[in-house]
PDB file of C-alpha atoms in Angstrom:
ATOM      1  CA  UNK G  23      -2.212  -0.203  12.188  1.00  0.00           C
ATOM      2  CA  UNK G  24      -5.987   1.407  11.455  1.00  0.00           C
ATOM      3  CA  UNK G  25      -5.277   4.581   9.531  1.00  0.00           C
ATOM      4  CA  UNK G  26      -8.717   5.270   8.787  1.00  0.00           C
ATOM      5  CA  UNK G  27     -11.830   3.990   8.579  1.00  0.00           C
ATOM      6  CA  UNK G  28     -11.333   1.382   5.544  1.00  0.00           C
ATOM      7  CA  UNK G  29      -7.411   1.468   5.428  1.00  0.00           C
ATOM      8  CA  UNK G  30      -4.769  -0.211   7.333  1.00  0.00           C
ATOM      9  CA  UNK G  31      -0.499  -0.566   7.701  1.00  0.00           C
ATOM     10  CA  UNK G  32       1.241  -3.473   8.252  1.00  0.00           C
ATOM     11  CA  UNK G  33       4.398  -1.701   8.972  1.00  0.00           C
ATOM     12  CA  UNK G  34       7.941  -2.670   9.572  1.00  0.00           C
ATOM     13  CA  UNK G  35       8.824  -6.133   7.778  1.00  0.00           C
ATOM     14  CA  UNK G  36      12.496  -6.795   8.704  1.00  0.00           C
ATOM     15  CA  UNK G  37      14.734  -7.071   5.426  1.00  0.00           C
ATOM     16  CA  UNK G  38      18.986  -6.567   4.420  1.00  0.00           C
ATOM     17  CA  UNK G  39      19.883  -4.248   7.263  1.00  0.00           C
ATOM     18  CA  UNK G  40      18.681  -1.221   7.496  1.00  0.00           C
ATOM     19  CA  UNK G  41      15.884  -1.536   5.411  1.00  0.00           C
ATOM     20  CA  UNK G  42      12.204  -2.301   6.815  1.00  0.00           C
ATOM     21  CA  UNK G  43       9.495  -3.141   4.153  1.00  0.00           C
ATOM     22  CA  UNK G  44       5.935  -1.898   4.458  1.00  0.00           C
ATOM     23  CA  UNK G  45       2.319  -3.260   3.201  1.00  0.00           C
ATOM     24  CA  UNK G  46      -0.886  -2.780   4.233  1.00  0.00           C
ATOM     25  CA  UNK G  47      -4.713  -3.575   3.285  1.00  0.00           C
ATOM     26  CA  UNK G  48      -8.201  -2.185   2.494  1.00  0.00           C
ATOM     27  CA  UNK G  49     -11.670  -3.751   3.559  1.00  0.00           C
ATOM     28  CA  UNK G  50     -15.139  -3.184   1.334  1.00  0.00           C
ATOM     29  CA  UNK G  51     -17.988  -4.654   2.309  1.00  0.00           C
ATOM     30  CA  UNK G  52     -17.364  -7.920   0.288  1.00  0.00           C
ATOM     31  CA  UNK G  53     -13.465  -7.494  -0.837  1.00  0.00           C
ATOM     32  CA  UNK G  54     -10.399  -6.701   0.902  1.00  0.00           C
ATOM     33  CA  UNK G  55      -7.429  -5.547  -1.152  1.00  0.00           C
ATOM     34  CA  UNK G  56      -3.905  -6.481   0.108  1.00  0.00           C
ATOM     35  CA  UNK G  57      -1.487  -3.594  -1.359  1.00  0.00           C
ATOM     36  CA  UNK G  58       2.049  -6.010  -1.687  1.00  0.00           C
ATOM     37  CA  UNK G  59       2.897  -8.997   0.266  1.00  0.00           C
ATOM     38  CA  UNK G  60       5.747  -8.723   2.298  1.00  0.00           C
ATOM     39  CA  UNK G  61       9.720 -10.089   1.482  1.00  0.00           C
ATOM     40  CA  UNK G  62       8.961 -14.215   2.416  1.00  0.00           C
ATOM     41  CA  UNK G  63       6.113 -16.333   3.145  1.00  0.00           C
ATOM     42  CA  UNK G  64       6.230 -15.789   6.739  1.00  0.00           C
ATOM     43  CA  UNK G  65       5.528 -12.248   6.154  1.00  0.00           C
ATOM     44  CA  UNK G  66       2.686 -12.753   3.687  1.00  0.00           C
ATOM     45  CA  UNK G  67       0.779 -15.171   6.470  1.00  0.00           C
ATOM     46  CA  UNK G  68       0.527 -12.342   8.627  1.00  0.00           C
ATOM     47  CA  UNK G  69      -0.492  -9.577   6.746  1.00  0.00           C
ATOM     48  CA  UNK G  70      -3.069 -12.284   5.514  1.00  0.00           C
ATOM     49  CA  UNK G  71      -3.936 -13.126   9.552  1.00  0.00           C
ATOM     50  CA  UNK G  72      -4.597  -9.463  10.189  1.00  0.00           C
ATOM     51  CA  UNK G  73      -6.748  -8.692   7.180  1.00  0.00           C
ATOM     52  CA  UNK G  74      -9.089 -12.018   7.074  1.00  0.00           C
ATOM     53  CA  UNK G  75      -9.235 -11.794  11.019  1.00  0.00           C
ATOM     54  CA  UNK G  76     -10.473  -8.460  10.550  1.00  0.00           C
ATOM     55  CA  UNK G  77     -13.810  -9.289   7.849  1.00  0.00           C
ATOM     56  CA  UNK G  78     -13.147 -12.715   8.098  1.00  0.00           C
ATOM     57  CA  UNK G  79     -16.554 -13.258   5.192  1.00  0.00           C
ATOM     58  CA  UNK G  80     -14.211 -11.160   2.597  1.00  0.00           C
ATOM     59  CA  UNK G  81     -12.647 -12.356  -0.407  1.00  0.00           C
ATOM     60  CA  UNK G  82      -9.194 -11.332  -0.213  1.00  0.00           C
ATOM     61  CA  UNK G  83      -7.579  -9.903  -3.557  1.00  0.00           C
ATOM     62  CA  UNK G  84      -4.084  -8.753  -3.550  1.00  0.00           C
ATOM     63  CA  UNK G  85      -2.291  -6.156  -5.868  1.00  0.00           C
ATOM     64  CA  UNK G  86       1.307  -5.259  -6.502  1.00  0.00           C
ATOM     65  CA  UNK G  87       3.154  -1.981  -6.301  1.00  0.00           C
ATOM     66  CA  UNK G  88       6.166  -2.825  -7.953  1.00  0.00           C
ATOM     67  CA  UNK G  89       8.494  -5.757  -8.978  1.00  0.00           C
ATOM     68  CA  UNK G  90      11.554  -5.921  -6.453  1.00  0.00           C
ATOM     69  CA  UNK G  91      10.544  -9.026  -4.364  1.00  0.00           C
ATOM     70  CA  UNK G  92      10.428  -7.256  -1.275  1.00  0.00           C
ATOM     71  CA  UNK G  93       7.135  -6.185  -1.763  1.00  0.00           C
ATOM     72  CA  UNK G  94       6.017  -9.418  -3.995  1.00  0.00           C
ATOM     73  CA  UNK G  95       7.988 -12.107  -2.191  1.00  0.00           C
ATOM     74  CA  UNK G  96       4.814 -13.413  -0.566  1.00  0.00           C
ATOM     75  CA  UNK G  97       2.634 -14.188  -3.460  1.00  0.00           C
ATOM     76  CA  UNK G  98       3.754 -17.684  -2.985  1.00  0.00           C
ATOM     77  CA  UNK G  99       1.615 -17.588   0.182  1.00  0.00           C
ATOM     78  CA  UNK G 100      -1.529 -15.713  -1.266  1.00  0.00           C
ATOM     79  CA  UNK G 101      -1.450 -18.088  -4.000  1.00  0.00           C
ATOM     80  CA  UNK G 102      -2.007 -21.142  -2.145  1.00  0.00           C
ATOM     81  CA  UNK G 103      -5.176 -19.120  -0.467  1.00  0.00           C
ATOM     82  CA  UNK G 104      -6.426 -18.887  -3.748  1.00  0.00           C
ATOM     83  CA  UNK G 105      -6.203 -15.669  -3.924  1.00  0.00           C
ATOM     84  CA  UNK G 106      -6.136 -13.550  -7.546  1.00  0.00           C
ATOM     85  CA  UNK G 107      -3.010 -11.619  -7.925  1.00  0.00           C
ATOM     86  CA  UNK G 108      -2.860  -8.163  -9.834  1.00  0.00           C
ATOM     87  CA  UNK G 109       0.042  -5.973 -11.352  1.00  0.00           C
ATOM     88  CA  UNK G 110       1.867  -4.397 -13.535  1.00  0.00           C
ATOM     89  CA  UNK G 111       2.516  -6.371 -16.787  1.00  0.00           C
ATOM     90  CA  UNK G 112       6.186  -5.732 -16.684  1.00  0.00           C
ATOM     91  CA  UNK G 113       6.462  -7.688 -13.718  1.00  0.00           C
ATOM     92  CA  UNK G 114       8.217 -10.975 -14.231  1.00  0.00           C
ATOM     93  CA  UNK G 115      10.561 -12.352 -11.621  1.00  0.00           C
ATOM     94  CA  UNK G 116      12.885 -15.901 -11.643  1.00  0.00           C
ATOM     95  CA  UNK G 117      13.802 -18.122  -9.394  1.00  0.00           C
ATOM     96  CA  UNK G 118      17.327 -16.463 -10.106  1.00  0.00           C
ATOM     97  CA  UNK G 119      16.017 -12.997  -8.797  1.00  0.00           C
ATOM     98  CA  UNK G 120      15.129 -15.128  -5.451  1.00  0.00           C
ATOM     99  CA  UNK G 121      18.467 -16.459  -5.196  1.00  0.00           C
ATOM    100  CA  UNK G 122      20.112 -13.476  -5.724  1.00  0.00           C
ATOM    101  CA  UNK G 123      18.128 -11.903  -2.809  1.00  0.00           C
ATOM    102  CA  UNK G 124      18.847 -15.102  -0.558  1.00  0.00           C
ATOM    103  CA  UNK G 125      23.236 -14.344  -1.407  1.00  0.00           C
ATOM    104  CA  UNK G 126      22.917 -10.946  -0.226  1.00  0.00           C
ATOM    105  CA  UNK G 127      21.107 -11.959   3.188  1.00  0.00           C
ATOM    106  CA  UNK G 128      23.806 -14.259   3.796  1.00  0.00           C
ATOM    107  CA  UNK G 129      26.058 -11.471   2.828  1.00  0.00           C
ATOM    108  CA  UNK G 130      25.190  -9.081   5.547  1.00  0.00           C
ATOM    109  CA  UNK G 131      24.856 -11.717   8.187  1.00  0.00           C
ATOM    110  CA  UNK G 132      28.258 -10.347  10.751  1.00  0.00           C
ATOM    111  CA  UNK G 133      28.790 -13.387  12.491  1.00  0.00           C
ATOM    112  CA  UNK G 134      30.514 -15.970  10.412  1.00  0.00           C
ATOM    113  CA  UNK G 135      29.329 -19.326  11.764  1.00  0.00           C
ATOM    114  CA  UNK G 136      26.208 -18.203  11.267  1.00  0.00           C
ATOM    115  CA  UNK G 137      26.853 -16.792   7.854  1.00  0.00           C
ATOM    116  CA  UNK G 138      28.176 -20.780   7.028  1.00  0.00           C
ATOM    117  CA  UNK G 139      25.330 -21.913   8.713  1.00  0.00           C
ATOM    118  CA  UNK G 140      23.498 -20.296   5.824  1.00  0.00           C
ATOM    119  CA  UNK G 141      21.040 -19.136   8.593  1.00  0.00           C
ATOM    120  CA  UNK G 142      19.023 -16.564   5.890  1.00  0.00           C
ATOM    121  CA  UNK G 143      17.881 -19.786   4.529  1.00  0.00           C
ATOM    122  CA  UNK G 144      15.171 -19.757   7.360  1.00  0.00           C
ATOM    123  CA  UNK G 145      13.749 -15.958   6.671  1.00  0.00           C
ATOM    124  CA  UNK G 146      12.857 -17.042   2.987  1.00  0.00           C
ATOM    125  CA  UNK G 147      11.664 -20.871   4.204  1.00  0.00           C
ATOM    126  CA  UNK G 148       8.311 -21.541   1.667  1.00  0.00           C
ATOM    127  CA  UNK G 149       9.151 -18.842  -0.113  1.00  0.00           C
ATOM    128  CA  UNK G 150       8.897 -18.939  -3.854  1.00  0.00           C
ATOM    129  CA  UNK G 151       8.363 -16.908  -7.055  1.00  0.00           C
ATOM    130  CA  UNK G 152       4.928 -16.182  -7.897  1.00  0.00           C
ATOM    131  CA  UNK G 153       3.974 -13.035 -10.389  1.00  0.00           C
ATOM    132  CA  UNK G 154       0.847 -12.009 -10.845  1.00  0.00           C
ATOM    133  CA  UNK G 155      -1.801 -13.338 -12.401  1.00  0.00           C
ATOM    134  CA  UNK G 156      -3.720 -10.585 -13.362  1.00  0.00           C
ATOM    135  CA  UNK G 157      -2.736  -7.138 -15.451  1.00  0.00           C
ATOM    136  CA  UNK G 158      -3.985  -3.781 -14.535  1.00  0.00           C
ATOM    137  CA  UNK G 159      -3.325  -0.490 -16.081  1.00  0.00           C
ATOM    138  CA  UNK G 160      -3.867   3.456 -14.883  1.00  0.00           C
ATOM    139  CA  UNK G 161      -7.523   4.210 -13.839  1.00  0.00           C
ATOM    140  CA  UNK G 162      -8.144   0.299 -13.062  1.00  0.00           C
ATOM    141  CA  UNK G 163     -10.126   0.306  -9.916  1.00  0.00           C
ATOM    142  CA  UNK G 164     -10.774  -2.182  -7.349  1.00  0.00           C
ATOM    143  CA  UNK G 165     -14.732  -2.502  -6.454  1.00  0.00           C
ATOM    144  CA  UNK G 166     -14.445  -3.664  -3.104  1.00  0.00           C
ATOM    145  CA  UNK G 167     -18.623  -3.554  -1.860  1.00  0.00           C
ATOM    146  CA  UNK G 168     -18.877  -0.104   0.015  1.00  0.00           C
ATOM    147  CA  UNK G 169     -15.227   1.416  -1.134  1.00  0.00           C
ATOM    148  CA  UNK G 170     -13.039   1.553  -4.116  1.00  0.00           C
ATOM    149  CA  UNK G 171      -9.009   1.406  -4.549  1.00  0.00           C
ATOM    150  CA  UNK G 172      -7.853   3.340  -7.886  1.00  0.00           C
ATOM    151  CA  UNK G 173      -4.941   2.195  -9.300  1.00  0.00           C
ATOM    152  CA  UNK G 174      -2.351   4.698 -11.110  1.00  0.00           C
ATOM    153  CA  UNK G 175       0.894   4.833 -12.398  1.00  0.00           C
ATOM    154  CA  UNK G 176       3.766   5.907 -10.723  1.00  0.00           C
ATOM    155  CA  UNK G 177       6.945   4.890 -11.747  1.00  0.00           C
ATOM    156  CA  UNK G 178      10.633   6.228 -11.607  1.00  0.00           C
ATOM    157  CA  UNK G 179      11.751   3.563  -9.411  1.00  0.00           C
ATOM    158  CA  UNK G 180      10.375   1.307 -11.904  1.00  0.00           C
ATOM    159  CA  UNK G 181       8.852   0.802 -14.763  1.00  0.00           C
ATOM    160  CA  UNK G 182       6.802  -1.359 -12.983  1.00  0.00           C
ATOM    161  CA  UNK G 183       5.555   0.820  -9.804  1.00  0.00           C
ATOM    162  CA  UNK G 184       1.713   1.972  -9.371  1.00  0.00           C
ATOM    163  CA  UNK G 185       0.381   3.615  -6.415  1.00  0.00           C
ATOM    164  CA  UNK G 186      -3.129   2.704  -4.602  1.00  0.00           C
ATOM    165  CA  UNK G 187      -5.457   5.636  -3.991  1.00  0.00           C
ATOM    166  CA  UNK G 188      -8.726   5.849  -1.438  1.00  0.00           C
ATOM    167  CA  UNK G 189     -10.346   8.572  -2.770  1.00  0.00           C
ATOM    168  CA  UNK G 190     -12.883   8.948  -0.064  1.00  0.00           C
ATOM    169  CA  UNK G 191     -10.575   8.389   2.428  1.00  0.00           C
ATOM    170  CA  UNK G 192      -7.929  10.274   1.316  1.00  0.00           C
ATOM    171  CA  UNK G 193      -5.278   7.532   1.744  1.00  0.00           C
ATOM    172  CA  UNK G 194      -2.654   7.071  -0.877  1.00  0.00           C
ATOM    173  CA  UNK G 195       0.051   3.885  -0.938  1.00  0.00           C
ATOM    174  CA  UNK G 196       2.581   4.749  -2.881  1.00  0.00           C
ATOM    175  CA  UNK G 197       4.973   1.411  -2.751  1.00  0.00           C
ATOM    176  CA  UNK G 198       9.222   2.651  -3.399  1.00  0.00           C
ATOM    177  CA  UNK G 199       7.704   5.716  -5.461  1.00  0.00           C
ATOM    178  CA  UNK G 200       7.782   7.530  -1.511  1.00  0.00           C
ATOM    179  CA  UNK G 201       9.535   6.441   1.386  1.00  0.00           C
ATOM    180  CA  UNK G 202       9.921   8.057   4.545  1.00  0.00           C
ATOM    181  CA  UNK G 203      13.303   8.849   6.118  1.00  0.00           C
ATOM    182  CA  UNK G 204      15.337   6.459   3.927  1.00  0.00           C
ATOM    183  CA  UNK G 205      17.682   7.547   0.676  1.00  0.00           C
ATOM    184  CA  UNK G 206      15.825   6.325  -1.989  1.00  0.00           C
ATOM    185  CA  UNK G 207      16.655   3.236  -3.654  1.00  0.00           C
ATOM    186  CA  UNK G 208      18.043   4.858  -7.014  1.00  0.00           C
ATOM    187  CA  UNK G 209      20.007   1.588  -8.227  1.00  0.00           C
ATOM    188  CA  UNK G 210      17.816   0.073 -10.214  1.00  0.00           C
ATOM    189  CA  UNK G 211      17.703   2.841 -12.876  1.00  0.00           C
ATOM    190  CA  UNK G 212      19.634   6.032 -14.365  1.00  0.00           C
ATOM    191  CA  UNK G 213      18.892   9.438 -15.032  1.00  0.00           C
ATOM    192  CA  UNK G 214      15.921   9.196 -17.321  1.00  0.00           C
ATOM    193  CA  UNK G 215      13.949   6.992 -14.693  1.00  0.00           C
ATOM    194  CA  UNK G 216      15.175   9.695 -12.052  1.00  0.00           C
ATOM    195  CA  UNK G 217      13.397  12.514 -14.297  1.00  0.00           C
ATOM    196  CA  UNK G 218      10.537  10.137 -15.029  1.00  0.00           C
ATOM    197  CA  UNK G 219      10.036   9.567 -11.045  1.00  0.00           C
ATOM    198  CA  UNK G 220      10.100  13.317 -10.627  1.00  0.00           C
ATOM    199  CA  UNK G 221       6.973  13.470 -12.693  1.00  0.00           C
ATOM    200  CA  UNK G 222       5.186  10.694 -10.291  1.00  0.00           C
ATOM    201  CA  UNK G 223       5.847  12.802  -7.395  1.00  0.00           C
ATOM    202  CA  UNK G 224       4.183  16.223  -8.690  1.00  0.00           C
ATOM    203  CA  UNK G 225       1.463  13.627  -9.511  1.00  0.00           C
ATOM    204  CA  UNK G 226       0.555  12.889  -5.808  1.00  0.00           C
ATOM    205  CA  UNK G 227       2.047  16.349  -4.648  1.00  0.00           C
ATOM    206  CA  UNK G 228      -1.049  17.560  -6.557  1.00  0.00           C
ATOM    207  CA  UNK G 229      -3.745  15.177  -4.381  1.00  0.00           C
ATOM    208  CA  UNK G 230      -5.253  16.468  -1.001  1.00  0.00           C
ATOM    209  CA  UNK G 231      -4.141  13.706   0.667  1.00  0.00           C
ATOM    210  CA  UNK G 232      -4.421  12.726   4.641  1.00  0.00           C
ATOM    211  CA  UNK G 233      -2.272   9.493   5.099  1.00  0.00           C
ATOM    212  CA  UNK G 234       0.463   7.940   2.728  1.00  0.00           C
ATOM    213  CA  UNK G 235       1.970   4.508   3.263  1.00  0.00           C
ATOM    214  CA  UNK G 236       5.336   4.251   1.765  1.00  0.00           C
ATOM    215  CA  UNK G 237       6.863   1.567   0.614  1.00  0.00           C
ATOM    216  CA  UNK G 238       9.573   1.844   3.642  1.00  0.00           C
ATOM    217  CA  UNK G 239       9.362   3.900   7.085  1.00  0.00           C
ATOM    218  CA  UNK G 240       6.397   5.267   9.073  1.00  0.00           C
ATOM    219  CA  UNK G 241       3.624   6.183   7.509  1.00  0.00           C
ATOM    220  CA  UNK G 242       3.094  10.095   6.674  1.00  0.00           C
ATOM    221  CA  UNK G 243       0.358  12.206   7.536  1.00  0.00           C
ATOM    222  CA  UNK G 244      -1.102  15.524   6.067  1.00  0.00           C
ATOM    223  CA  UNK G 245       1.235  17.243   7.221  1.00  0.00           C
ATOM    224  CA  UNK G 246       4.378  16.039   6.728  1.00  0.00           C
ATOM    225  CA  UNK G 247       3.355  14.904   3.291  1.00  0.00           C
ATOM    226  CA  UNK G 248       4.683  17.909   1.291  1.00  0.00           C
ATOM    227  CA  UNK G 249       8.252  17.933   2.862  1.00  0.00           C
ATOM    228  CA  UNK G 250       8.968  14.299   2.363  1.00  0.00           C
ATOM    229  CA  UNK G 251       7.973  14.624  -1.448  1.00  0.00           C
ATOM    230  CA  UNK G 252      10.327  17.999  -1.255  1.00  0.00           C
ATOM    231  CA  UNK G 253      12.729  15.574   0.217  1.00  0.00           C
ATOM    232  CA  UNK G 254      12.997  13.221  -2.380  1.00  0.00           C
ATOM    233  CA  UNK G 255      12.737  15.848  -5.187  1.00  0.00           C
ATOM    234  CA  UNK G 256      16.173  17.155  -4.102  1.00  0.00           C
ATOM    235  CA  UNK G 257      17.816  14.211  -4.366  1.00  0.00           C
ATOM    236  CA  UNK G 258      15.905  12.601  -7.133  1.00  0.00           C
ATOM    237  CA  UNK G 259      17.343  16.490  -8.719  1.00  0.00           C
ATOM    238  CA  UNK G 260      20.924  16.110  -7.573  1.00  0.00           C
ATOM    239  CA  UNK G 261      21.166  12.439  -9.152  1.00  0.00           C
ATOM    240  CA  UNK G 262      19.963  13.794 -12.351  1.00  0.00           C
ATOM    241  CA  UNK G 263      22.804  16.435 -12.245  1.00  0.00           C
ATOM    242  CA  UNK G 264      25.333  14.185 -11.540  1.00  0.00           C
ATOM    243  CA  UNK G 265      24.469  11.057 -13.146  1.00  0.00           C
ATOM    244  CA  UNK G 266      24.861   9.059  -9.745  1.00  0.00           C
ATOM    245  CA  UNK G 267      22.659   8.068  -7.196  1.00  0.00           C
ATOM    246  CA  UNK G 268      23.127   9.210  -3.673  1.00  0.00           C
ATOM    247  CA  UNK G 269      24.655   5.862  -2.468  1.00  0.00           C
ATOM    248  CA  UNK G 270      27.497   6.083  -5.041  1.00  0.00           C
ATOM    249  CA  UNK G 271      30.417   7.956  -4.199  1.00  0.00           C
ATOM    250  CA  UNK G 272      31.576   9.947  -7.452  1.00  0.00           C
ATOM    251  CA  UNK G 273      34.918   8.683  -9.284  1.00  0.00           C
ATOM    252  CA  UNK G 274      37.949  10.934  -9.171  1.00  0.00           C
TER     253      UNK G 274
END
């Protein structure tokens, strides 16, 4: 999906039920910047077909939002391009993280034979661990010939999350610090993440932006912009008063 003139979606990656993942890509005039790399292997050789097809003379860098391997899975596949690999230092995922992935697939497979036919084996097929290679830290910015990516800190979700900013085109990706339509994933931390994610999101509530990927859902424009970072406010707000996130049901 062309967003705008330098800036494109890959939208809609399929993952556990009901969850689809989101990436996307930015082309200079020499460099084109992946922004994450899908859940498997499979995923990452498209949103590789799409870009290189696209400025096919480009040397493809890639950059990660966050650590959960649905956005990083498919490093393994950008690695054996040759591809450099940025992120956030705290990002350091096992081969144990990727099995515990591959048990929940099989987990929300419905049909039993299938579920012993261990049939979620063939969604993560070539895919292995691969971190990045490279460390970047707020302000770092991508040269990429005739545009440049900024990279800035956004976390909440993580301690690990960054956002990707197109100044001159207005375009922001935000990785799991906004997603459109979906509860938040609020899981992986407590009450002072929540607070510390609030924070991130008056960041980019304060940017004039035209187009934000999220991590998950459609992409947002202009205008719906404010009321999905409203959105996740209140419940970011009503976690941090109760001490649970939104998927927990509170004890009696």
């Amino acid at each position: 999906m062309k967003i705008t003139k330098s800036c494109y979606a890959v939208l809609g990656f399929g993952y556990v039920p009901p969850w689809i993942i989101n990436a996307g890509f930015i082309i200079g005039g020499n460099k084109t910047l992946i922004v994450d790399t899908g859940p498997s292997y499979f995923a990452a050789q498209t949103i590789y077909g799409y870009a290189h097809n696209l400025k096919p003379g480009n040397e493809i860098i890639v950059v990660n939002t966050e650590k959960h391997l649905d956005h990083i899975a498919g490093n393994c596949f950008f690695k054996e391009m040759n591809c450099s690999i940025y992120g956030s230092g705290g990002i350091n995922r096992t081969i144990d993280d990727l099995e515990d992935d591959i048990r929940e697939w099989n987990d929300s497979i419905l049909n039993v034979k299938r579920r012993h036919l261990r049939e979620e084996k063939i969604f993560f097929e070539n895919t292995k661990i691969v971190n990045p290679d490279k460390t970047i830290n707020d302000d770092f910015i991508f040269n990429l010939g005739d545009v440049q990516a900024k990279i800035f800190s956004t976390p909440g979700h993580t301690a690990t999350n960054i956002s990707v900013y197109v100044e001159e085109e207005r375009v922001l990706y935000t990785g799991d610090c906004m997603i459109n339509k979906y509860l938040p994933n609020l899981e992986a931390g407590g009450v002072s993440d929540w607070k510390i994610w609030l924070r991130s999101l008056e960041k980019i509530s304060g940017m004039k932006l035209k187009f934000v990927v999220p991590g998950h859902g459609n992409v947002l424009t202009a205008d719906e912009i404010p009321s999905a970072i409203d959105r996740i406010k209140t419940i970011l707000e009503e976690a941090i008063a109760s001490g649970l996130p939104p998927t927990q049901e509170e004890k009696l």
